[in-house]
Amino acid sequence: MEMLSKKATCKSHGQDSSYFLGWQEYEKNPFNEDTNPLGIIQMGLAENQLSFDLLESWLARNPDATMFGSNGGSIFKELALFQDYHGLQTFKTELVEFMAEIRRNKVRFDPQKLVLTAGATSANETLMFCLAEPGEAFLIPTPYYPGFDRDLKWRTGVKIVPIHCSSLNGFRITKAALDEAYDEALKLNLRVKGVFITNPSNPLGTTMNQDEFNHVISFAVSKNIHIVSDEIYAGTVFDSSKFTSIIEAIMDRTLEKTDIWSRIHVVSSLSKDLGLPGFRIGMIYSNNETLIAAATKMSSFGLVSSQTQYLLSKLLGDKKFTRHYIQENQRRLKKRQQVLVSGLQSYGIPCLKSNAGLFCWVDMRNLLSSNAFEAEMELWKKILYEVGLNISPGSSCHCTEPGWFRVCFANMSQETLNLSIHRLQAFVTSNGDGNYQNQKLSTRISRRNSLVVS
Amino acid sequence: MEFSLKNEQQQLLSKMATNDGHGENSPYFDGWKAYDSDPYHPTRNPNGVIQMGLAENQLCFDLIEEWVLNNPEASICTAEGANKFMEVAIYQDYHGLPEFRNAVARFMEKVRGDRVKFDPNRIVMSGGATGAHETLAFCLADPEDAFLVPTPYYPGFDRDLRWRTGMQLLPIVCRSSNDFKVTKESMEAAYQKAQEANIRVKGFLLNNPSNPLGTVLDRETLIDIVTFINDKNIHLICDEIYSATVFSQPEFISISEIIEHDVQCNRDLIHLVYSLSKDLGFPGFRVGILYSYNDAVVSCARKMSSFGLVSTQTQHLIASMLSDEAFMDKIISTSSERLAARHGLFTRGLAQVGIGTLKSSAGLYFWMDLRRLLRESTFEAEMELWRIIIHEVKLNVSPGLSFHCSEPGWFRVCFANMDDESVRVALRRIHKFVLVQGKATEPTTPKSRCGSSKLQLSLSFRRLDERVMGSHMMSPHSPMASPLVRAT
C-alpha cells in the first residue's frame, strides 16, 4: 500500500520549477556586499523593501502598537484569546479603507464581505475549494505567477487552462484567446468554472485596460462563470489613476444589479503594498454571501495572528500615514523601475512597458541562441551561474514565447541594482561575440570591473 | 424562494462550500448561540449563560503579561525590538525562523521532562493545530481513506480531517465500563469492521491527553497502540495539544517516549500535532506545529505550510518567550497548580451533590457523569437534559453526543476559561439543579424519573441563594462570536 497520499507524492507542489530552483541556487551562494560580493543577486523575489523606513518611523512614533490598549492597560490577554474567524473588526474596517484608498476611493468595501486568510496563497486556494469541484477548470492568462500551479491546483484538484497571450499585442487578453482557451477546456472535457486574472499582472507589471475588461466581463457573463481578480499588486501601481479594480469595472458597466455581481471575487494581501510578507495577511472580498460564509469557515485552517491584526489595525488606522505611504511608496517604485528599464535599454534590452509591480518583464529574445525554450533555459542558467543573477525565466511563468524573463527590482538596495545592471551589461556585450569561452572570460573580467565601478 | 436561492448557490459554488462538512449545523451549537445571545456577566447580566463549552486556558495571563512588559524586545514594535522589524516582516521562508523552531523544540522537550529530544528541523508550522491536522490528512490519505479514532473525541476532528480532504473517520468505541480506555479488542474490532466494509484504513488518530476525557494514556495502552499501528503498517497521528495541562498523577507519557524507549516501530509512521493554544492560552496567535519522524512527510507538510504559516511577528515573540527557560519552567508549574486547584474545586463541589466525574489528571475540562439524571438512557434524553442545562440552568456545557460518545449522559465541562467568581456561580447553579432533580427521583417511587422538563425551585433550597458572593470580579470575556474556530 502506498504509505503517503497521491498529493504528497506527485509534483503538483510545483517546486521543481526553475522559478524555485533559482531560489535554491541563490540560497547556496547569496550575494552580500561585504561578505560575498561575487554571490548571486536575488532578482527572482517580488518583494518590496523600498519603504521600510516609513514603517519603522511610524513604529517609533506609535508605541501603542505593542499591545497596550488606549487606557494603558494591556490587551495582551484579549488578543491572545481572540480566535474568532470573523477577524478583529477594527482591523477589517481599517483594511477595507486602505484598500479603497489604493483604488482612489472609486470603490468602497464592506468589512462584512471580507475574509481574512494567511496570505494570498491561502486566499487563492480557499477560493478554488469554494468555487470548483476537483477536475473542474479555471482559465488563466499567460504568463502567470508560478505559485498558482501550487496554490490553485495542488490540494484542490482544480485544473488550469491557459489563455494564451502574445507579445504581438503586449500580452493583452483578447476575445479570441478567451474563446480558444474555453474550447481547449471543452476538448479536454473540463468544465470551466471561471477566469482568474491578476491585476496588476505578475509577471508583466501591467494594469488591465478597458478592452481587456470588456472581453473578460462579457465572456464571464455569457458563460455564466466566476471572475477571480488577484489584486495583490494594486498598491504598487506607479500612478493610481491607471488602475481599475474589477469591482470598479463592473460598476462602470452598471452590472452590479445583475447575476455577475455574485460571481466577482477579489484577492489581496499586504505582502506587496506594505512589504510585510512575513505577517501572512491575506484576504478574500466578495459580494456572494454564501461564498463569504464558506470561506470564513475555511479560514480556520489559516487565520491571521491576532497580534498581527492588532498591529495593522493601528498602522492602517493612521490615515495621514497611509496616504503618505501610498504616495511615497509609488514614487519610489516608479523611480526604481525606471533605473532598471533605462539601464537595460541602454544596451539594447527592451522591457515590456509597465506601470506597476515590483519587477519588469524583460525581452531577451535577442540573446537566445535559437527561438526555443531549451535556448531560454540555456540563457537562464548562464545568467544564474555565470552572471550571478537569479531572474525568472518566462517558461516558469507559462509564457508561450521563449526569451522573456521577469526581473525584480524592489527587493535590494540601489547599489545592488546598479551592480546587477552592470553585470548584465557585461554579459550582453560579451554574448554578442558568439564564442562561448570568450563570453565566460569576459563576463568574469567585466564582473570584476563592475565591482570596482560600483 | 429560499430553497431556490440555496439551490442556485449550490450550482454556483462547490459542494464543499455548500455542504455541512464544516460541522457547524449540528444542534451542538445551540449552546453557543444561547451563550452568545445571553452571556453571563456578574453585574450586567448575572442570570446569563456561563460559558463552560470553551476549552481555553486563562489561568496564567498575569504571569505572561508581566513577562511581556518586562521583555519589550520580544515585540518588534517597541523601541527595544524595532531594529528587528524589517528582518522579521520580510521573512517568509516556510522553514520558519530558526530561533522559533529551536525554542519550540526545546519547550516540547521540557514539557516531556527532557525524556526525549526533538529535532528543530522536523518542526513544521501550520495554521493552528486545526491546520496541522488537515495537512497531515492531505499528506497521508487519499479521499475515501480512513483513520480510526477512539471515541469520545474532539468534534473539530470531523471538520479538520475530513471536510476538504475527503477522508473518513471511523470510531474505536470506548466505554465507561473501563473508564473509556482504548483496548486491543476495540482497535481490532474497528479495523475489521473497516475491512469488511472495504474501507482502506490509513491510520490512527489519538489525542493524548484526551479531549474530552482529560485522561492521559497509560504506558501499556500506548505500547498496544504503537504495536497495533506498526503491525498493520498504518500511520499514527498523536495530538498532544494538552501535554502541558497535566495537573496531577498519573503523569503524561508522550508517544515520542514510547517509540524512543519502549517499543521498536517504523518511525515513518509516527506524527505529532501540537499548538500553543491550550498549554499557554494563545489560540489567537495561531501557532500550530506538525512534527513528523517521516522525512517525506516533513518535506511535503512544509510545502503545504505555505497555506498557514505562523506570522513572523508571532514567531519572534514566541521564540523569545519560550527560550526564557526559567520563565517557562515557572509557567508550566504554576499552570499545573492552578489547574489542579480549579479542577479540584469543581469536582469536589459536584461530588457534594452526588455528581461523578471521570477521574482525570489533565486538560481544561472534566467529563461529567449525568447518566442518573436522564429520563431514559437515550441520546434524545441527553439532548433534552442538555437543553434544560443551557436554557434553564444557564450553563453552556458540551453533550457527549457531540463527541461521538457511545453512551448517553456524559458532558464535558470546561473550567479554565473563567474567573473564580464565575466558578462559584456555576457550582451553585449545578447544585440547585441537581438537588431539584434529586428531589424528583426520591425513594417513594424508586423507578420514577423526572417526567416533566419544567423545574420548579423549591423553598427549601433558598439557603443556597443566600450564599451570594461579591460580584466585584470581571466576567469572563469570551470574544468569540462564532462557535467553531478551534471548536471547543
CSV table of N, CA and C in Angstrom, one decimal, chain A residues 30-137:
chain,number,residue,atom,x,y,z
A,30,PRO,N,24.5,33.3,-1.8
A,30,PRO,CA,23.8,34.6,-1.8
A,30,PRO,C,24.7,35.8,-1.8
A,31,PHE,N,24.4,36.7,-2.6
A,31,PHE,CA,25.2,37.9,-2.7
A,31,PHE,C,25.2,38.7,-1.4
A,32,ASN,N,26.3,39.2,-1.0
A,32,ASN,CA,26.3,40.1,0.1
A,32,ASN,C,27.4,41.1,-0.2
A,33,GLU,N,27.1,42.4,-0.1
A,33,GLU,CA,28.0,43.5,-0.5
A,33,GLU,C,29.4,43.3,0.2
A,34,ASP,N,29.4,42.9,1.5
A,34,ASP,CA,30.6,42.9,2.2
A,34,ASP,C,31.2,41.5,2.2
A,35,THR,N,30.4,40.5,2.5
A,35,THR,CA,30.9,39.1,2.7
A,35,THR,C,30.9,38.2,1.5
A,36,ASN,N,30.1,38.5,0.5
A,36,ASN,CA,30.1,37.7,-0.6
A,36,ASN,C,29.8,38.5,-1.9
A,37,PRO,N,30.6,39.4,-2.3
A,37,PRO,CA,30.3,40.3,-3.4
A,37,PRO,C,30.2,39.6,-4.8
A,38,LEU,N,30.7,38.4,-4.9
A,38,LEU,CA,30.6,37.7,-6.2
A,38,LEU,C,29.4,36.7,-6.2
A,39,GLY,N,28.6,36.8,-5.1
A,39,GLY,CA,27.5,35.8,-5.0
A,39,GLY,C,26.4,36.2,-6.0
A,40,ILE,N,25.3,35.3,-5.9
A,40,ILE,CA,24.2,35.5,-6.8
A,40,ILE,C,23.3,36.6,-6.3
A,41,ILE,N,22.9,37.5,-7.1
A,41,ILE,CA,22.0,38.6,-6.7
A,41,ILE,C,20.5,38.0,-6.9
A,42,GLN,N,19.7,38.2,-5.9
A,42,GLN,CA,18.4,37.7,-6.0
A,42,GLN,C,17.5,38.7,-6.7
A,43,MET,N,17.1,38.3,-7.9
A,43,MET,CA,16.2,39.2,-8.7
A,43,MET,C,14.9,38.4,-9.0
A,44,GLY,N,14.7,37.3,-8.3
A,44,GLY,CA,13.6,36.5,-8.6
A,44,GLY,C,12.5,36.6,-7.5
A,45,LEU,N,12.7,37.5,-6.6
A,45,LEU,CA,11.8,37.6,-5.4
A,45,LEU,C,11.1,38.9,-5.5
A,46,ALA,N,9.8,38.8,-5.7
A,46,ALA,CA,9.0,40.0,-5.8
A,46,ALA,C,8.6,40.6,-4.5
A,47,GLU,N,9.6,41.3,-3.9
A,47,GLU,CA,9.4,41.8,-2.5
A,47,GLU,C,9.5,43.3,-2.6
A,48,ASN,N,8.9,44.0,-1.7
A,48,ASN,CA,9.0,45.5,-1.7
A,48,ASN,C,9.8,45.9,-0.5
A,49,GLN,N,11.0,46.2,-0.6
A,49,GLN,CA,11.8,46.7,0.5
A,49,GLN,C,12.1,48.2,0.5
A,50,LEU,N,11.4,48.9,-0.4
A,50,LEU,CA,11.8,50.3,-0.6
A,50,LEU,C,11.3,51.2,0.5
A,51,SER,N,10.3,50.8,1.2
A,51,SER,CA,9.6,51.8,2.1
A,51,SER,C,9.6,51.4,3.6
A,52,PHE,N,10.5,50.6,4.0
A,52,PHE,CA,10.6,50.2,5.4
A,52,PHE,C,10.8,51.3,6.3
A,53,ASP,N,11.6,52.3,5.8
A,53,ASP,CA,11.9,53.4,6.7
A,53,ASP,C,10.7,54.1,7.2
A,54,LEU,N,9.7,54.2,6.3
A,54,LEU,CA,8.4,54.8,6.6
A,54,LEU,C,7.7,54.0,7.7
A,55,LEU,N,7.7,52.7,7.6
A,55,LEU,CA,7.1,51.9,8.6
A,55,LEU,C,7.8,52.0,9.9
A,56,GLU,N,9.1,51.9,9.8
A,56,GLU,CA,9.9,52.0,11.1
A,56,GLU,C,9.7,53.3,11.8
A,57,SER,N,9.6,54.4,11.1
A,57,SER,CA,9.5,55.6,11.8
A,57,SER,C,8.0,55.7,12.4
A,58,TRP,N,7.1,55.1,11.7
A,58,TRP,CA,5.7,55.1,12.3
A,58,TRP,C,5.7,54.3,13.6
A,59,LEU,N,6.4,53.2,13.6
A,59,LEU,CA,6.5,52.4,14.8
A,59,LEU,C,7.1,53.2,15.9
A,60,ALA,N,8.2,53.9,15.6
A,60,ALA,CA,8.9,54.7,16.6
A,60,ALA,C,8.0,55.7,17.2
A,61,ARG,N,7.1,56.2,16.4
A,61,ARG,CA,6.2,57.3,16.9
A,61,ARG,C,4.9,56.7,17.6
A,62,ASN,N,4.7,55.4,17.5
A,62,ASN,CA,3.5,54.8,18.0
A,62,ASN,C,3.6,53.6,18.8
A,63,PRO,N,4.1,53.8,20.1
A,63,PRO,CA,4.3,52.7,21.0
A,63,PRO,C,3.1,51.9,21.3
A,64,ASP,N,1.9,52.4,21.0
A,64,ASP,CA,0.7,51.7,21.3
A,64,ASP,C,0.6,50.4,20.6
A,65,ALA,N,1.3,50.3,19.6
A,65,ALA,CA,1.2,49.0,18.8
A,65,ALA,C,1.7,47.8,19.5
A,66,THR,N,2.3,48.1,20.7
A,66,THR,CA,2.9,47.0,21.5
A,66,THR,C,1.8,46.3,22.3
A,67,MET,N,0.6,46.3,21.9
A,67,MET,CA,-0.5,45.6,22.6
A,67,MET,C,-0.9,46.2,23.9
A,68,PHE,N,-0.8,47.5,24.0
A,68,PHE,CA,-1.4,48.1,25.2
A,68,PHE,C,-2.5,48.9,24.7
A,69,GLY,N,-3.6,48.8,25.4
A,69,GLY,CA,-4.9,49.5,25.0
A,69,GLY,C,-4.7,51.0,25.2
A,70,SER,N,-5.7,51.7,24.7
A,70,SER,CA,-5.6,53.2,24.8
A,70,SER,C,-5.7,53.7,26.2
A,71,ASN,N,-6.2,52.9,27.1
A,71,ASN,CA,-6.2,53.3,28.5
A,71,ASN,C,-5.0,52.9,29.3
A,72,GLY,N,-4.0,52.4,28.5
A,72,GLY,CA,-2.7,52.0,29.1
A,72,GLY,C,-2.7,50.6,29.6
A,73,GLY,N,-3.9,49.9,29.7
A,73,GLY,CA,-3.9,48.6,30.2
A,73,GLY,C,-3.6,47.6,29.1
A,74,SER,N,-3.0,46.5,29.5
A,74,SER,CA,-2.6,45.6,28.4
A,74,SER,C,-3.8,44.8,27.8
A,75,ILE,N,-3.8,44.7,26.5
A,75,ILE,CA,-4.8,43.9,25.9
A,75,ILE,C,-4.2,42.6,25.4
A,76,PHE,N,-3.1,42.3,25.9
A,76,PHE,CA,-2.4,41.1,25.5
A,76,PHE,C,-3.3,39.9,25.6
A,77,LYS,N,-4.0,39.7,26.8
A,77,LYS,CA,-4.8,38.6,27.1
A,77,LYS,C,-5.9,38.5,26.0
A,78,GLU,N,-6.6,39.6,25.8
A,78,GLU,CA,-7.7,39.6,24.9
A,78,GLU,C,-7.3,39.2,23.5
A,79,LEU,N,-6.1,39.7,23.1
A,79,LEU,CA,-5.6,39.3,21.8
A,79,LEU,C,-5.2,37.8,21.7
A,80,ALA,N,-4.5,37.4,22.8
A,80,ALA,CA,-4.1,36.0,22.8
A,80,ALA,C,-5.2,35.0,22.7
A,81,LEU,N,-6.4,35.4,23.3
A,81,LEU,CA,-7.5,34.5,23.3
A,81,LEU,C,-8.4,34.7,22.0
A,82,PHE,N,-8.2,35.8,21.3
A,82,PHE,CA,-9.1,36.1,20.2
A,82,PHE,C,-8.8,35.2,19.0
A,83,GLN,N,-9.7,34.2,18.8
A,83,GLN,CA,-9.5,33.3,17.6
A,83,GLN,C,-10.7,33.3,16.7
A,84,ASP,N,-11.6,34.3,16.8
A,84,ASP,CA,-12.8,34.4,16.0
A,84,ASP,C,-12.4,34.5,14.6
A,85,TYR,N,-12.9,33.6,13.8
A,85,TYR,CA,-12.6,33.6,12.3
A,85,TYR,C,-13.2,34.8,11.6
A,86,HIS,N,-14.1,35.5,12.2
A,86,HIS,CA,-14.6,36.7,11.6
A,86,HIS,C,-13.5,37.8,11.6
A,87,GLY,N,-12.5,37.6,12.4
A,87,GLY,CA,-11.4,38.6,12.5
A,87,GLY,C,-11.7,39.8,13.4
A,88,LEU,N,-10.7,40.5,13.7
A,88,LEU,CA,-10.8,41.7,14.6
A,88,LEU,C,-11.5,42.8,13.7
A,89,GLN,N,-12.7,43.3,14.2
A,89,GLN,CA,-13.5,44.2,13.5
A,89,GLN,C,-12.7,45.5,13.1
A,90,THR,N,-12.0,46.0,14.1
A,90,THR,CA,-11.3,47.3,13.9
A,90,THR,C,-10.2,47.1,12.8
A,91,PHE,N,-9.6,45.9,12.7
A,91,PHE,CA,-8.6,45.6,11.7
A,91,PHE,C,-9.3,45.6,10.3
A,92,LYS,N,-10.4,44.9,10.2
A,92,LYS,CA,-11.1,44.7,8.9
A,92,LYS,C,-11.6,46.1,8.4
A,93,THR,N,-12.1,46.9,9.4
A,93,THR,CA,-12.6,48.2,9.0
A,93,THR,C,-11.4,49.1,8.4
A,94,GLU,N,-10.3,49.0,9.1
A,94,GLU,CA,-9.2,49.8,8.6
A,94,GLU,C,-8.6,49.2,7.3
A,95,LEU,N,-8.7,47.9,7.2
A,95,LEU,CA,-8.1,47.3,6.0
A,95,LEU,C,-9.0,47.7,4.8
A,96,VAL,N,-10.3,47.6,4.9
A,96,VAL,CA,-11.1,47.9,3.7
A,96,VAL,C,-10.9,49.4,3.3
A,97,GLU,N,-10.7,50.3,4.3
A,97,GLU,CA,-10.5,51.7,4.0
A,97,GLU,C,-9.2,51.8,3.3
A,98,PHE,N,-8.2,51.1,3.7
A,98,PHE,CA,-6.9,51.1,3.0
A,98,PHE,C,-7.0,50.6,1.6
A,99,MET,N,-7.7,49.6,1.4
A,99,MET,CA,-8.0,49.0,0.0
A,99,MET,C,-8.7,50.0,-0.9
A,100,ALA,N,-9.6,50.8,-0.2
A,100,ALA,CA,-10.4,51.8,-1.0
A,100,ALA,C,-9.5,52.9,-1.4
A,101,GLU,N,-8.6,53.3,-0.4
A,101,GLU,CA,-7.7,54.4,-0.7
A,101,GLU,C,-6.8,54.1,-1.9
A,102,ILE,N,-6.3,52.9,-1.9
A,102,ILE,CA,-5.4,52.4,-3.0
A,102,ILE,C,-6.2,52.5,-4.4
A,103,ARG,N,-7.5,52.4,-4.3
A,103,ARG,CA,-8.3,52.4,-5.5
A,103,ARG,C,-9.0,53.8,-5.7
A,104,ARG,N,-8.3,54.8,-5.1
A,104,ARG,CA,-8.7,56.2,-5.3
A,104,ARG,C,-10.1,56.4,-4.7
A,105,ASN,N,-10.6,55.5,-3.8
A,105,ASN,CA,-11.9,55.6,-3.3
A,105,ASN,C,-13.0,55.5,-4.3
A,106,LYS,N,-12.7,54.9,-5.5
A,106,LYS,CA,-13.7,54.7,-6.5
A,106,LYS,C,-14.6,53.5,-6.1
A,107,VAL,N,-14.0,52.7,-5.2
A,107,VAL,CA,-14.7,51.5,-4.7
A,107,VAL,C,-14.7,51.6,-3.2
A,108,ARG,N,-15.9,51.3,-2.6
A,108,ARG,CA,-15.9,51.2,-1.2
A,108,ARG,C,-16.2,49.7,-0.8
A,109,PHE,N,-15.5,49.3,0.2
A,109,PHE,CA,-15.7,47.9,0.6
A,109,PHE,C,-16.4,47.7,1.9
A,110,ASP,N,-17.1,46.7,2.1
A,110,ASP,CA,-17.9,46.4,3.3
A,110,ASP,C,-17.1,45.3,4.1
A,111,PRO,N,-16.6,45.7,5.3
A,111,PRO,CA,-15.8,44.7,6.1
A,111,PRO,C,-16.5,43.4,6.3
A,112,GLN,N,-17.9,43.4,6.3
A,112,GLN,CA,-18.6,42.1,6.5
A,112,GLN,C,-18.4,41.1,5.3
A,113,LYS,N,-17.9,41.7,4.2
A,113,LYS,CA,-17.8,40.8,3.0
A,113,LYS,C,-16.3,40.4,2.8
A,114,LEU,N,-15.5,40.6,3.8
A,114,LEU,CA,-14.1,40.4,3.7
A,114,LEU,C,-13.8,39.2,4.6
A,115,VAL,N,-13.0,38.3,4.1
A,115,VAL,CA,-12.5,37.1,4.8
A,115,VAL,C,-11.0,37.2,5.0
A,116,LEU,N,-10.5,37.1,6.2
A,116,LEU,CA,-9.0,37.2,6.4
A,116,LEU,C,-8.4,35.8,6.2
A,117,THR,N,-7.3,35.7,5.6
A,117,THR,CA,-6.6,34.4,5.4
A,117,THR,C,-5.1,34.6,5.6
A,118,ALA,N,-4.4,33.5,5.8
A,118,ALA,CA,-3.0,33.5,6.0
A,118,ALA,C,-2.3,33.7,4.6
A,119,GLY,N,-2.3,35.0,4.2
A,119,GLY,CA,-1.6,35.3,3.0
A,119,GLY,C,-2.6,35.1,1.8
A,120,ALA,N,-2.2,35.7,0.6
A,120,ALA,CA,-3.0,35.5,-0.6
A,120,ALA,C,-2.9,34.0,-1.0
A,121,THR,N,-1.8,33.4,-0.7
A,121,THR,CA,-1.6,31.9,-1.0
A,121,THR,C,-2.8,31.2,-0.5
A,122,SER,N,-3.2,31.4,0.7
A,122,SER,CA,-4.3,30.7,1.3
A,122,SER,C,-5.6,31.2,0.8
A,123,ALA,N,-5.7,32.5,0.5
A,123,ALA,CA,-7.0,33.0,-0.1
A,123,ALA,C,-7.3,32.4,-1.4
A,124,ASN,N,-6.3,32.3,-2.3
A,124,ASN,CA,-6.5,31.7,-3.6
A,124,ASN,C,-6.9,30.3,-3.5
A,125,GLU,N,-6.2,29.5,-2.7
A,125,GLU,CA,-6.6,28.1,-2.5
A,125,GLU,C,-8.0,27.9,-2.0
A,126,THR,N,-8.3,28.7,-1.0
A,126,THR,CA,-9.7,28.7,-0.4
A,126,THR,C,-10.7,29.0,-1.5
A,127,LEU,N,-10.5,30.0,-2.3
A,127,LEU,CA,-11.5,30.3,-3.4
A,127,LEU,C,-11.7,29.1,-4.3
A,128,MET,N,-10.6,28.4,-4.6
A,128,MET,CA,-10.8,27.3,-5.5
A,128,MET,C,-11.6,26.2,-4.9
A,129,PHE,N,-11.3,25.9,-3.6
A,129,PHE,CA,-12.1,24.9,-2.8
A,129,PHE,C,-13.6,25.3,-2.9
A,130,CYS,N,-13.9,26.6,-2.8
A,130,CYS,CA,-15.3,27.0,-2.8
A,130,CYS,C,-16.0,27.2,-4.1
A,131,LEU,N,-15.2,27.4,-5.2
A,131,LEU,CA,-15.8,27.7,-6.4
A,131,LEU,C,-15.8,26.5,-7.4
A,132,ALA,N,-15.0,25.5,-7.2
A,132,ALA,CA,-14.9,24.4,-8.2
A,132,ALA,C,-14.7,23.1,-7.5
A,133,GLU,N,-15.2,22.1,-8.2
A,133,GLU,CA,-15.0,20.7,-7.8
A,133,GLU,C,-13.7,20.2,-8.3
A,134,PRO,N,-13.1,19.2,-7.7
A,134,PRO,CA,-11.9,18.6,-8.3
A,134,PRO,C,-12.1,18.3,-9.8
A,135,GLY,N,-11.1,18.6,-10.6
A,135,GLY,CA,-11.3,18.3,-12.0
A,135,GLY,C,-11.9,19.4,-12.9
A,136,GLU,N,-12.5,20.4,-12.2
A,136,GLU,CA,-13.0,21.5,-13.0
A,136,GLU,C,-11.9,22.5,-13.2
A,137,ALA,N,-12.2,23.5,-14.1
A,137,ALA,CA,-11.0,24.3,-14.5
A,137,ALA,C,-11.3,25.8,-14.4
